[in-house]
Coordinates of C-alpha atoms and ligand atoms in Angstrom, one line a residue:
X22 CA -38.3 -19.9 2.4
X23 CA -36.6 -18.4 5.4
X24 CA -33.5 -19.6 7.0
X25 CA -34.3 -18.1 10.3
X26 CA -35.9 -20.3 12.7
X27 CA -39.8 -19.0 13.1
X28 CA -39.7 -19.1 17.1
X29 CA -35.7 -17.1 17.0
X30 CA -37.6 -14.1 17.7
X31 CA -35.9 -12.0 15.3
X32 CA -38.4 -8.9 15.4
X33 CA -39.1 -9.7 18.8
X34 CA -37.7 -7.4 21.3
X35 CA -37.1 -4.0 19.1
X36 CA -38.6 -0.8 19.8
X37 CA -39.6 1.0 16.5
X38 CA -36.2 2.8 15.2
X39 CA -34.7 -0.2 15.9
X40 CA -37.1 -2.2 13.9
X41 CA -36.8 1.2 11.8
X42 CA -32.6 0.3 11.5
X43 CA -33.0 -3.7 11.4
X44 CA -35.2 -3.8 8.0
X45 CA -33.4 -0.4 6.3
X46 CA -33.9 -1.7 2.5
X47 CA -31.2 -0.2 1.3
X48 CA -28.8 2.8 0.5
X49 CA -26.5 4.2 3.4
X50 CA -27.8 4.2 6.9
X51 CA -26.5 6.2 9.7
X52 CA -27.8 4.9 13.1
X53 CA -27.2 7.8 15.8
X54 CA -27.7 6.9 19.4
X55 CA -26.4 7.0 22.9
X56 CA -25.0 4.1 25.4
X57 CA -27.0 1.0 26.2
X58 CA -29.4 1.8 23.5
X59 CA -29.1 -1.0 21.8
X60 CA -26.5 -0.5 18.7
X61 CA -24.8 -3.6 18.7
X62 CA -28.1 -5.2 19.0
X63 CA -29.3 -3.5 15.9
X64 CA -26.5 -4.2 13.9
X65 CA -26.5 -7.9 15.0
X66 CA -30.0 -8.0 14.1
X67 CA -29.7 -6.3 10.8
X68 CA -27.4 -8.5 9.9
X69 CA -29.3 -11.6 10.4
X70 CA -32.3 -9.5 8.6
X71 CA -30.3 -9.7 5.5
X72 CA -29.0 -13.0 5.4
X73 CA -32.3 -14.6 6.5
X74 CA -35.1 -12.7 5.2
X75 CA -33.7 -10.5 2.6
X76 CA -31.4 -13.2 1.0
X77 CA -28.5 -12.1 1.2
X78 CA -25.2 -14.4 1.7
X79 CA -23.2 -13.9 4.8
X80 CA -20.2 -14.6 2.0
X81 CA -20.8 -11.1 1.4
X82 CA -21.2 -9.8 4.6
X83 CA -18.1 -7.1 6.3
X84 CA -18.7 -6.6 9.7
X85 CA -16.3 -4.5 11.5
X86 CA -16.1 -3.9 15.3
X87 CA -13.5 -2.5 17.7
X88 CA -11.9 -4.8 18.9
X89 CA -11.3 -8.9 18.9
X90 CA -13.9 -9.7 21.8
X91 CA -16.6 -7.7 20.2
X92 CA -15.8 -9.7 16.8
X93 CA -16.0 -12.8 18.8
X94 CA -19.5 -12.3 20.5
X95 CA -20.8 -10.5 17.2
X96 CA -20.0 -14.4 15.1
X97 CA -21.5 -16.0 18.0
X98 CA -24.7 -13.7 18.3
X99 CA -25.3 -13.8 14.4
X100 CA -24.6 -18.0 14.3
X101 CA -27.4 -18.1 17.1
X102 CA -29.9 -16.4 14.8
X103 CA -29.1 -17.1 11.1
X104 CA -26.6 -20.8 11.8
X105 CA -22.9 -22.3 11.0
X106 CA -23.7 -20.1 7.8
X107 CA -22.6 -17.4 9.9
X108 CA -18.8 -18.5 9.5
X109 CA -18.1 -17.6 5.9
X110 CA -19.1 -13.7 6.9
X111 CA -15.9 -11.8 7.5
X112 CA -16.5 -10.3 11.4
X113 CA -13.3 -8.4 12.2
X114 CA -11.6 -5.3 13.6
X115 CA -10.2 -3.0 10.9
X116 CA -6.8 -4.3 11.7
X117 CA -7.8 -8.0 10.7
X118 CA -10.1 -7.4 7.8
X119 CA -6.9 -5.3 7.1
X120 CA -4.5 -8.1 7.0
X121 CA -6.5 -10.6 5.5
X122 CA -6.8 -8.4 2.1
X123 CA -3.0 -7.6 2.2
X124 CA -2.0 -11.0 3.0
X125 CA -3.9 -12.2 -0.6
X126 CA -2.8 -9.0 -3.0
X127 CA -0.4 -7.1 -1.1
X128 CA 2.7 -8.4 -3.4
X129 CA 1.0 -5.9 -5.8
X130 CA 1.7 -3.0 -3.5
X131 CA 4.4 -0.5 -5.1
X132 CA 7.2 -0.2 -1.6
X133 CA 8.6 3.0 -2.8
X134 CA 11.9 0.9 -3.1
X135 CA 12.0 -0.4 -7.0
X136 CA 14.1 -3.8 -5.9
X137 CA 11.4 -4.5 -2.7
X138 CA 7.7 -5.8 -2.8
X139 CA 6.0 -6.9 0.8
X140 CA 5.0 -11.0 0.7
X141 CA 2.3 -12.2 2.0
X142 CA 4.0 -13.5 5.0
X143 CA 4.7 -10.1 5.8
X144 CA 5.2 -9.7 9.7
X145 CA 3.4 -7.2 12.0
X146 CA 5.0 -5.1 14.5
X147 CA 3.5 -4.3 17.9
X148 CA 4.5 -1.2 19.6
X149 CA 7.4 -2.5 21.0
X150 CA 9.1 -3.7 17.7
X151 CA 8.0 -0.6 16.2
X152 CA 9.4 1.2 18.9
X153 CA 12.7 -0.6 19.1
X154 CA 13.4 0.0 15.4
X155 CA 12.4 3.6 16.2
X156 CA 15.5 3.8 18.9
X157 CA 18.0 2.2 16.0
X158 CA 17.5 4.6 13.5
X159 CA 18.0 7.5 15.6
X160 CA 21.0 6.3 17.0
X161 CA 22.1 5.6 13.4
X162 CA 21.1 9.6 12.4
X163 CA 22.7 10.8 15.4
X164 CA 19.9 12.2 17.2
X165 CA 20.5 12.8 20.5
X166 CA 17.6 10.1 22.1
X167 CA 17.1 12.3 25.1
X168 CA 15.5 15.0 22.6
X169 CA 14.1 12.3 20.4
X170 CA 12.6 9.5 22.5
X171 CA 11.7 6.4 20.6
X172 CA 8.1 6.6 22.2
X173 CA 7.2 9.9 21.5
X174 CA 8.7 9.5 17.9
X175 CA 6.9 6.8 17.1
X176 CA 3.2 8.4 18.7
X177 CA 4.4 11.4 15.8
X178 CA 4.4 8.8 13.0
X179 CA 1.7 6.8 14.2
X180 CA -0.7 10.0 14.5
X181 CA 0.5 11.0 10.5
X182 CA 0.1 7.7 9.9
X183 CA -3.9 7.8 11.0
X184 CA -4.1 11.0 9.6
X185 CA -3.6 9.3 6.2
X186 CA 0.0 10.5 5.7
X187 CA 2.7 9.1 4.2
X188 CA 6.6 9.7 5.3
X189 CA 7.5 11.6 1.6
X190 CA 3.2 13.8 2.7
X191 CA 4.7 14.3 6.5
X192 CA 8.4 15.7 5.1
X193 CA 6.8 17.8 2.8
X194 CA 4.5 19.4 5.6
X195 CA 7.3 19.5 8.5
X196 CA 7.7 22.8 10.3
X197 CA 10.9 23.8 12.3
X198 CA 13.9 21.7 13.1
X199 CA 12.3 19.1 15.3
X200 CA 9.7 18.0 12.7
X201 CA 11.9 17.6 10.5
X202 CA 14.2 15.5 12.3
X203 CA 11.3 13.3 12.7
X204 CA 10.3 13.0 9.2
X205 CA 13.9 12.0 8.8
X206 CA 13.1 9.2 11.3
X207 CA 10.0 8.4 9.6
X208 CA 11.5 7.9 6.0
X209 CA 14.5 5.7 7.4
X210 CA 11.7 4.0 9.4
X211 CA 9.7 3.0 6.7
X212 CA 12.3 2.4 4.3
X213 CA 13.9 -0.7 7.5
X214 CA 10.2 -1.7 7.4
X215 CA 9.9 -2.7 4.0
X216 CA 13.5 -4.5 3.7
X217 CA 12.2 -6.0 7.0
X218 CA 9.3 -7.4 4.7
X219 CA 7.1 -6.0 8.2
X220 CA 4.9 -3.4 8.8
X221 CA 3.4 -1.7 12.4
X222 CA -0.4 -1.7 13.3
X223 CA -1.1 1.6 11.5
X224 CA 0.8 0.1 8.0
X225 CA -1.7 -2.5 8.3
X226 CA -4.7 0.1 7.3
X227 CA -2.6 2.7 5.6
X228 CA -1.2 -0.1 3.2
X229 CA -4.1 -1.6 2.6
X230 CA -5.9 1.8 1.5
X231 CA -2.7 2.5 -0.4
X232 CA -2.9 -1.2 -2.3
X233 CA -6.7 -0.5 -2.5
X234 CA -5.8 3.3 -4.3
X235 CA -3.4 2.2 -6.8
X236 CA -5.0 -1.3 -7.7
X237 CA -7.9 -1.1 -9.1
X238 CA -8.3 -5.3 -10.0
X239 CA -8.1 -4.9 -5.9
X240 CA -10.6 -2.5 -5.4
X241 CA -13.2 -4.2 -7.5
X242 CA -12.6 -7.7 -6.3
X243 CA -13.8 -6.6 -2.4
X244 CA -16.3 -4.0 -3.9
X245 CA -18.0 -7.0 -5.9
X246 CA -17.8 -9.2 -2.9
X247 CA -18.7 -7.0 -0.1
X248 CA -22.4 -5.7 -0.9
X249 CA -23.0 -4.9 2.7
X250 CA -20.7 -3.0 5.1
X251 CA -21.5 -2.6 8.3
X252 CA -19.3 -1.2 11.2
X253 CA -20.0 -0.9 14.8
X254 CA -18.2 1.9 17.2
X255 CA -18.0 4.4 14.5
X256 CA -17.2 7.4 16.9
X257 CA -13.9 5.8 16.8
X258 CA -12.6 5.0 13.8
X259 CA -9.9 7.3 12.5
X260 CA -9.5 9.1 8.8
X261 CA -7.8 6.2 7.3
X262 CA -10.6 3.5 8.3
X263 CA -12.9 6.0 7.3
X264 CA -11.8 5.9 3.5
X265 CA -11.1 2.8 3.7
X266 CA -15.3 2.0 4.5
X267 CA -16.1 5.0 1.7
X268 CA -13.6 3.1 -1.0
X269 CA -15.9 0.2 -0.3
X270 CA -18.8 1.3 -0.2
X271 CA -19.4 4.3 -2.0
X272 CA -20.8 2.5 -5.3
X273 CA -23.5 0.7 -4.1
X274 CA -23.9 2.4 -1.0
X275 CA -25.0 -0.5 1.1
X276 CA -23.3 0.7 4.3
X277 CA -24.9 0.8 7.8
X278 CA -22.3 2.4 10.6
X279 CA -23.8 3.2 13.8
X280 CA -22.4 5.1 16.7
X281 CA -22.0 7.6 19.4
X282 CA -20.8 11.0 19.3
X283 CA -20.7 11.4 23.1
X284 CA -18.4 7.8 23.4
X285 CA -15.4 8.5 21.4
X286 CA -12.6 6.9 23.8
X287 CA -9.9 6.8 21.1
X288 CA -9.2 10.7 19.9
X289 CA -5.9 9.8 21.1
X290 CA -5.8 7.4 18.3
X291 CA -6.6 9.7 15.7
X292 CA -10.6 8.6 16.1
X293 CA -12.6 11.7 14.5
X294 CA -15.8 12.6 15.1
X295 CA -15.2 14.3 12.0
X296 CA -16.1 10.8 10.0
X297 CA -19.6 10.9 11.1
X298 CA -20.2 14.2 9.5
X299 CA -17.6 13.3 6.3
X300 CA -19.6 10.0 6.1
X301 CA -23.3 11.9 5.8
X302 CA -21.9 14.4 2.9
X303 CA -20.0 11.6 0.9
X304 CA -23.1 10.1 0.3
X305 CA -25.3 13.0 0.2
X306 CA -22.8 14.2 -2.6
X307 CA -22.4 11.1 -4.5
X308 CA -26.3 11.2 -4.8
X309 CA -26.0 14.0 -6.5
X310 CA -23.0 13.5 -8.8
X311 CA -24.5 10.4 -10.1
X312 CA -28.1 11.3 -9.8
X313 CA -28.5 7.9 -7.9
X314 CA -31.1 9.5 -5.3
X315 CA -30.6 6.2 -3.5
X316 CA -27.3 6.8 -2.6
X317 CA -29.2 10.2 0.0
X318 CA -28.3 8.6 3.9
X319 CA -30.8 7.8 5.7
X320 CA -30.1 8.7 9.6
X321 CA -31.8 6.5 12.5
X322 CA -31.6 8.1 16.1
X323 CA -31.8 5.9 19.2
X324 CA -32.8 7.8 22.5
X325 CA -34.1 4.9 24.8
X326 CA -32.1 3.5 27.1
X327 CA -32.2 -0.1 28.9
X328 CA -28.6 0.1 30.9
X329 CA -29.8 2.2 33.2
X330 CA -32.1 4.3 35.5
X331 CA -33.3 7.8 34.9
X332 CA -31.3 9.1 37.5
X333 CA -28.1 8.0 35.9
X334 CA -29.2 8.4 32.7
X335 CA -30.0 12.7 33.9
X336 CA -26.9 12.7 35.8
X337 CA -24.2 11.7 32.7
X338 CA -26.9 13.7 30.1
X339 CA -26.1 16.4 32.6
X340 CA -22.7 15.8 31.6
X341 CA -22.2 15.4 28.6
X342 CA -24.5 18.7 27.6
X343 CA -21.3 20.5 28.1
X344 CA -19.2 18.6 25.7
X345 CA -18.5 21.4 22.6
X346 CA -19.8 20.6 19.0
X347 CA -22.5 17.7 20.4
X348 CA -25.4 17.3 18.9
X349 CA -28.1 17.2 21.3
X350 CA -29.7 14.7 22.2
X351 CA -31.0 13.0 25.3
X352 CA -31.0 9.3 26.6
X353 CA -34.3 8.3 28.2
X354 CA -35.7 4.7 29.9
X355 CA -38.5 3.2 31.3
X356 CA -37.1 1.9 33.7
X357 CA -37.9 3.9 36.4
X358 CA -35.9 6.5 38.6
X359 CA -34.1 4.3 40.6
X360 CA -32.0 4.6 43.6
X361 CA -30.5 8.3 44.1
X362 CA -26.5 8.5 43.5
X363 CA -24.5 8.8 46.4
X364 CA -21.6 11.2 46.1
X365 CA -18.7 11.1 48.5
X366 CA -16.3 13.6 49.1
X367 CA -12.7 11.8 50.3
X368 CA -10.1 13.7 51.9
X369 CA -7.6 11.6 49.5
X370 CA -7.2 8.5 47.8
X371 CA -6.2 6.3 51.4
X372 CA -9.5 8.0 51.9
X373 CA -11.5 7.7 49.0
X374 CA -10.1 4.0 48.8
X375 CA -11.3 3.2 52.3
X376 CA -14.6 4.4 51.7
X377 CA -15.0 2.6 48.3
X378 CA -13.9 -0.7 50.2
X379 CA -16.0 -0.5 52.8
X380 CA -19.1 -0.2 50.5
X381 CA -18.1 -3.1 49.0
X382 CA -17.7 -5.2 51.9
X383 CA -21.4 -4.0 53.3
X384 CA -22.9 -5.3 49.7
X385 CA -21.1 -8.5 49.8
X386 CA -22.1 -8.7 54.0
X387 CA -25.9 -8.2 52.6
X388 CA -25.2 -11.6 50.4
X389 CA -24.2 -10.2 47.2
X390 CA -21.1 -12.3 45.6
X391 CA -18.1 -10.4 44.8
X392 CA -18.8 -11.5 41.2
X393 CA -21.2 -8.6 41.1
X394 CA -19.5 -5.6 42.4
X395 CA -17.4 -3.7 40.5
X396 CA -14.9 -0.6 40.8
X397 CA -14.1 1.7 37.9
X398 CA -11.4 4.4 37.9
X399 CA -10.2 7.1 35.6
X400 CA -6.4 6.1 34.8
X401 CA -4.9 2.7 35.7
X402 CA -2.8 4.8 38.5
X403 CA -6.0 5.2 40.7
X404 CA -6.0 1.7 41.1
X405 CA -3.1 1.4 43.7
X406 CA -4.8 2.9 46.2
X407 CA -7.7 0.5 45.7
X408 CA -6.0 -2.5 45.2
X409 CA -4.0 -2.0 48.6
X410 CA -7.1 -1.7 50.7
X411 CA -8.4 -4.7 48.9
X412 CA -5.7 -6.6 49.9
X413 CA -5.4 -5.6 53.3
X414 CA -8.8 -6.7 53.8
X415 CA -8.5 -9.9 52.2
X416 CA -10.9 -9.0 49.0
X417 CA -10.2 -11.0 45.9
X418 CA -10.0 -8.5 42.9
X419 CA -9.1 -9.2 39.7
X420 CA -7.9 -6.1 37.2
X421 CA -9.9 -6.3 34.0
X422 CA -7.9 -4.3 31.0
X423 CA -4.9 -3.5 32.8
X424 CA -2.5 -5.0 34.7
X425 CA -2.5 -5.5 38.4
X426 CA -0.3 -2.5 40.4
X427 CA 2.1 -4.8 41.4
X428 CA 2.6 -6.8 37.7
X429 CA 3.2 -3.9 35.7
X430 CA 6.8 -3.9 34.7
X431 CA 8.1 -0.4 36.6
X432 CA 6.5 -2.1 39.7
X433 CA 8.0 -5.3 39.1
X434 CA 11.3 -4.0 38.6
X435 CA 11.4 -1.4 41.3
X436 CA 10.1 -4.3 43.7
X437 CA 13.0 -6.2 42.2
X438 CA 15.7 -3.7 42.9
X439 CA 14.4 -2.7 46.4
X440 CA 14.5 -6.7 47.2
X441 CA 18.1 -6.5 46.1
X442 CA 19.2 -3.9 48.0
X443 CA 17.3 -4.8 51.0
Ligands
ATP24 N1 -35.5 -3.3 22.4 C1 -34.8 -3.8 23.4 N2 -35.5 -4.4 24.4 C2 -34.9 -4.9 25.5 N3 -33.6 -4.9 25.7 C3 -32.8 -4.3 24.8 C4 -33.4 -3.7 23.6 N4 -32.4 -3.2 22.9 C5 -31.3 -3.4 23.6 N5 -31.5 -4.1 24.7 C6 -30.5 -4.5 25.7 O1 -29.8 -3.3 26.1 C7 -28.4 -3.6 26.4 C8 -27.6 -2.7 25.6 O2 -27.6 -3.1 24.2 P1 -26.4 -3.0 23.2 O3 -25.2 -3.6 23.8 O4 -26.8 -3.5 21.9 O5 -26.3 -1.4 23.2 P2 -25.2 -0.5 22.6 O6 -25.9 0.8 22.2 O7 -24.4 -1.2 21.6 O8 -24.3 -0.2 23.9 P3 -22.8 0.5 24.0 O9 -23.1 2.0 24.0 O10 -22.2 0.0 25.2 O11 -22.1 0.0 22.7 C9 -28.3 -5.1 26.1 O12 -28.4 -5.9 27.3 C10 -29.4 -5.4 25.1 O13 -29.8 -6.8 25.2
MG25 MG1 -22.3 -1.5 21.4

């Protein structure tokens, strides 16, 4: 019997390494490919595979994607193919499959401080907790906070933290005065943290690798209950997430990660590009050591396109060809050339604004709604320029993943003061 509705059309609509990626039997499986070729689709769709043809119970399904909204639409897409069966998988960001397993064990987590353990009603720090505890302890070490921001401190700890360090690893590693001041930081810092029964967003991953290390009882329980992993966006996951998915995973091997090389937006964040690579020799080593052939990765590339036209697709391949240590490989679609890209060459932003505006108000004057038209930038700066033409021409905008100019807090409180002393 199958659970999947015969007319869902769950084979329908997959070009053949997709199809290839969907009904993967088994053993790791490495899906390569470039925007809007259909990666989310494919792991969607592989994970409806398994629950409805292959048997398998979304109770032991981990699906992990960037960030909250992708989780969301993930459930969703999966409950529309396989049912309200869909709700006992786990689809989360690393940061909430991350709490969820500390929340249950992570009383069992040695603190470094013999009279401490965290509870499970631990709280979580956001950056500005984190970095407001930052600012106490290095007024309490004397530091002199002009030389030792509570910003820039913390972006230190956070990037050893990603990096899989600890505070005792990052001390023993410091070089020259400055470092060391800031593992100084980083030892009181944790040390607050754990009496504060709290941790910050990268204590979430780091402790739960840490629980998952030292506790075997731990390990098992998720490895026994999770027989398939499968992580979306995995250009951007950093060391720590990484061994956290190879812990998981590495006995049965019943991991699919797919992702882009060319799309990592999170180096910042300590996303490595390195994992991909790290991810193809664990298994490719483990298949050996255990003489499990099984275990060998299998890699799927994905080269067709259906975002875009040809023209875009040659113009950003034209791009990216440049970017060191690629691997080649080039985004194709049927869908025709298209229209040619227009490149405009503005004196300055006014400029550049102006123009931008004015294209948008010939669109919407030809009868397309403003619903449809869109402006993207580089850096949230850009948008100043932008939004003040909008405005003076009476164009409703809304600022998706950012803040409006004139509600971000500098602007808010500069307004404020120049109201004052107006
Ligand atoms: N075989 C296919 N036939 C028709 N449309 C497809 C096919 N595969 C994917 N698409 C469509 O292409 C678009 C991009 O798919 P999807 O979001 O899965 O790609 P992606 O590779 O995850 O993109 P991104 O790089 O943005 O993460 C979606 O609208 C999807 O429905
Ligand atoms: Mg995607």
């Amino acid at each position: 019997m199958t659970l999947i509705d015969p007319d869902s059309g769950l084979d329908d609509g997959l070009n053949p390494a997709q199809a290839d990626a969907v009904t993967h039997t088994g053993g790791p499986l490495l899906v390569v490919a470039g925007a809007g070729s259909g990666k989310t689709r494919v792991l969607t769709r592989r994970i409806a595979h398994l629950v409805g043809e292959r048997g398998v119970s979304p109770f032991a399904i981990l699906a992990i994607t960037f960030t909250n909204k992708a989780a969301d639409e993930m459930k969703h897409r999966v409950a529309d193919l396989v049912g309200p069966v869909a709700h006992t998988m786990w689809v989360s960001t690393f940061h909430s499959a991350c709490v969820r397993i500390l929340r249950r064990d992570v009383r069992q987590l040695d603190t470094g401080d013999k009279d401490r353990r965290f509870t499970s009603r631990f709280s979580i720090y956001d950056q500005g907790d984190a970095a407001r505890l930052i600012r106490y302890v290095i007024r309490d070490l004397n530091l002199d906070a002009k030389r030792f921001p509570d910003r820039s401190v913390h972006a230190f700890i956070s990037k050893a933290k990603n990096e899989g360090l600890s505070a005792e690893d990052y001390v023993g590693k410091a070089i020259g005065p400055s470092e060391r001041r800031i593992g100084e930081v980083f030892t009181e810092y944790q040390k607050r943290l754990v009496r504060a029964d709290a941790m910050d967003f990268d204590d979430l991953l780091g402790n739960t690798v840490r629980l998952l290390r030292t506790q075997p009882g731990v390990l098992d329980h998720y490895r026994n209950r999770f027989d398939h992993v499968l992580v979306d966006e995995y250009q951007d996951t950093n060391i720590v997430q990484n061994q956290l998915v190879l812990m998981l995973t590495e006995e049965h091997g019943n991991v699919c990660v797919v992702g882009d090389g060319d799309q990592s937006i999170y180096r910042f964040r300590g996303a490595d590009l390195r994992n991909i690579e790290t991810f193809e020799k664990t298994f490719v080593g483990q298949a050996v050591r255990l003489g499990r052939p099984e275990l060998e990765p299998t890699v799927v590339v994905l080269d067709q396109n259906y975002r875009s036209t040809q023209t875009i697709l040659d113009a950003a391949n034209a791009v990216i060809t440049r970017n060191e240590g690629r691997k080649p490989k080039e985004l194709w679609t049927s869908a025709g050339q298209g229209e040619p890209i227009t490149r405009f060459r503005a004196d300055d932003e006014q400029d550049e604004a102006r123009w931008v505006v004015g294209r948008l108000k010939a669109m919407h004057g030809e009868g397309r709604p403003w619903a449809d038209l869109a402006v993207f930038y580089r850096t949230n700066a850009q948008s100043r320029a932008i939004e003040e033409q909008l405005v003076s021409l009476g164009v409703p905008y809304r600022v998706v993943g950012g803040l409006r100019f004139y509600d971000r807090r500098e602007v808010r409180d500069a307004m404020a003061y120049l109201k004052l002393a107006a």
